[in-house]
Coordinates of C-alpha atoms in Angstrom, one line a residue:
M1 CA -30.7 -8.5 29.7
L2 CA -31.2 -11.1 26.7
N3 CA -33.5 -9.0 24.7
E4 CA -31.1 -6.1 24.9
N5 CA -28.2 -8.5 23.8
I6 CA -29.9 -10.4 21.1
K7 CA -30.7 -7.0 19.3
A8 CA -27.4 -5.6 20.0
L9 CA -25.1 -8.7 18.9
R10 CA -27.7 -8.9 16.0
K11 CA -27.1 -5.2 15.0
A12 CA -23.2 -5.6 15.4
K13 CA -23.1 -8.5 13.1
G14 CA -25.3 -6.7 10.6
L15 CA -27.9 -9.0 10.6
S16 CA -31.7 -8.2 10.3
Q17 CA -34.3 -10.0 12.1
E18 CA -35.3 -11.9 9.1
E19 CA -31.8 -13.0 8.1
L20 CA -31.2 -14.1 11.6
A21 CA -34.6 -16.4 11.8
I22 CA -33.7 -17.3 8.6
K23 CA -30.0 -18.7 9.9
L24 CA -32.1 -20.2 13.2
H25 CA -34.9 -21.9 10.9
V26 CA -37.5 -19.6 12.9
V27 CA -40.1 -17.0 12.0
R28 CA -39.2 -13.3 12.1
Q29 CA -41.7 -12.9 14.7
T30 CA -39.9 -15.0 17.0
V31 CA -36.7 -13.3 16.5
S32 CA -38.7 -9.6 17.2
K33 CA -40.3 -11.4 20.0
W34 CA -37.0 -12.4 21.8
E35 CA -35.8 -8.9 21.4
Q36 CA -38.7 -7.1 22.8
G37 CA -38.8 -9.2 25.9
R38 CA -42.3 -11.1 25.3
S39 CA -40.5 -14.4 25.3
V40 CA -37.2 -16.2 25.5
P41 CA -35.3 -18.7 23.4
D42 CA -35.3 -22.8 24.9
A43 CA -31.7 -24.1 25.7
D44 CA -31.1 -25.7 22.4
M45 CA -32.2 -22.4 20.8
L46 CA -29.7 -20.3 22.7
I47 CA -27.0 -22.8 21.9
S48 CA -28.0 -22.1 18.1
L49 CA -28.3 -18.4 18.4
S50 CA -24.9 -18.0 20.3
E51 CA -23.3 -20.2 17.4
V52 CA -25.0 -18.1 14.6
L53 CA -23.8 -14.8 16.5
E54 CA -20.6 -16.1 17.3
T55 CA -20.7 -15.3 21.4
P56 CA -20.9 -17.8 24.4
V57 CA -24.2 -18.0 25.7
A58 CA -22.9 -16.3 29.1
T59 CA -22.7 -13.2 26.9
L60 CA -26.2 -14.0 25.9
L61 CA -27.8 -14.4 29.1
G62 CA -25.5 -12.3 31.5
E63 CA -22.8 -9.6 30.1
T64 CA -23.9 -6.7 28.5
V65 CA -22.8 -6.0 25.1
S66 CA -22.8 -2.4 23.8
E67 CA -23.3 -1.3 20.3
A68 CA -19.9 0.9 18.7
A69 CA -20.4 4.4 19.7
P70 CA -20.4 7.0 17.2
D71 CA -16.9 8.2 18.8
D72 CA -15.5 4.8 18.4
V73 CA -16.0 5.2 14.4
R74 CA -14.9 8.9 14.5
V75 CA -11.5 7.5 16.4
L76 CA -11.1 5.0 13.7
S77 CA -11.7 7.4 10.7
E78 CA -9.4 9.9 12.3
R79 CA -6.3 7.0 12.7
L80 CA -7.3 6.0 9.3
E81 CA -6.7 9.2 8.1
V82 CA -3.2 9.8 9.6
V83 CA -2.3 6.3 8.3
N84 CA -3.2 7.6 4.7
L85 CA -1.5 10.7 5.5
Q86 CA 1.5 8.7 6.3
L87 CA 1.5 6.9 3.0
A88 CA 0.6 9.6 0.9
R89 CA 3.8 11.4 2.5
S90 CA 6.2 8.1 1.7
K91 CA 4.6 8.1 -1.5
E92 CA 5.7 11.5 -2.5
S93 CA 9.1 11.0 -0.4
R94 CA 10.1 8.3 -3.1
R95 CA 9.0 10.1 -5.7
K96 CA 11.2 12.9 -5.0
V97 CA 14.1 10.4 -4.5
L98 CA 13.2 8.6 -7.8
H99 CA 13.0 12.1 -9.9
W100 CA 16.3 13.6 -8.6
F101 CA 18.1 10.2 -9.3
F102 CA 17.0 10.3 -13.0
V103 CA 17.8 13.9 -13.3
G104 CA 21.3 13.2 -11.6
M105 CA 22.0 10.3 -13.8
S106 CA 21.1 12.5 -16.8
V107 CA 23.2 14.9 -16.1
A108 CA 26.0 12.6 -15.2
I109 CA 26.0 11.3 -18.5
V110 CA 25.7 14.1 -20.5
L111 CA 28.8 15.5 -18.6
V112 CA 31.1 12.3 -19.6
F113 CA 29.7 12.8 -22.9
A114 CA 31.1 16.3 -23.0
G115 CA 34.1 15.3 -21.5
L116 CA 34.8 12.4 -24.3
F117 CA 33.9 15.0 -26.9
F118 CA 36.5 17.7 -25.6
W119 CA 39.4 15.8 -24.4
G120 CA 38.7 12.9 -26.6
S121 CA 40.5 9.3 -25.6
P122 CA 43.6 10.4 -23.8
Y123 CA 44.6 6.3 -23.8
L124 CA 45.0 6.6 -27.7
D125 CA 48.4 8.4 -27.5
W126 CA 50.0 5.8 -25.2
D127 CA 52.8 3.2 -26.0
F128 CA 51.0 0.1 -26.1
S129 CA 54.8 -2.0 -26.1
D130 CA 54.2 -2.1 -22.4
P131 CA 52.4 -4.9 -21.5
E132 CA 50.8 -3.0 -18.3
I133 CA 49.8 -0.2 -20.4
A134 CA 48.5 -2.3 -23.1
V135 CA 45.9 -3.8 -20.5
V136 CA 44.5 -0.3 -18.8
G137 CA 44.3 1.1 -22.6
T138 CA 42.5 -1.7 -23.6
L139 CA 39.9 -1.4 -20.5
L140 CA 39.6 2.4 -21.2
H141 CA 38.8 1.5 -24.7
G142 CA 36.2 -1.2 -23.8
W143 CA 34.7 1.0 -21.0
E144 CA 34.3 3.8 -23.4
F145 CA 33.0 1.5 -26.4
V146 CA 30.4 0.4 -23.8
F147 CA 29.6 3.9 -22.4
V148 CA 29.0 5.3 -26.0
R149 CA 26.9 2.5 -27.2
T150 CA 24.7 2.6 -23.9
A151 CA 24.5 5.9 -22.6
P152 CA 22.1 7.1 -25.1
L153 CA 19.9 4.6 -24.2
V154 CA 20.3 5.1 -20.4
L155 CA 19.6 9.2 -21.3
I156 CA 16.4 8.1 -22.8
G157 CA 15.1 6.2 -20.4
S158 CA 16.1 8.7 -17.3
L159 CA 14.7 11.4 -19.2
V160 CA 11.6 9.6 -19.5
G161 CA 11.9 8.7 -15.7
C162 CA 12.4 12.4 -15.1
V163 CA 9.2 13.2 -16.8
L164 CA 7.2 10.4 -15.6
T165 CA 8.4 11.1 -11.7
R166 CA 7.4 15.0 -11.9
R167 CA 5.0 16.7 -9.5
L168 CA 2.2 17.4 -11.5
R169 CA 0.6 20.7 -10.5
S170 CA -2.9 20.4 -9.3

């Protein structure tokens, strides 16, 4: 029982007999004899062995330690595959939302420019002697001024965003 537990725990930690022997300050043949059941470590060595293998002495002496079954690895890989698939779907969903946001922004900018081109600035014909109309006209003029200056840059940025977020055919 002890020999099987030492071997199983050593393998679970990914240690060779040589590496375990170096950590315990013994020769490799000593570890080999323990694992074959031809000798047993003394009490002090059991404590050192439990510290190196990071397991209680009781586990070394009595409880059976099972190695990871291939089915466990398969189940784990299937779970990781599901997580990767969910992450890929989430990334694709974000890409689509961002792409259509850029498309919508481009269309909106073009439509506002077309409206300003065809209808002009309606506030230019207003009578600005009334203070309230003057304030509204000034606000509209300020908005139009800022829009005409910044919209080309925003349009270029949104077109670049459309290109960068498009779905690449593979």
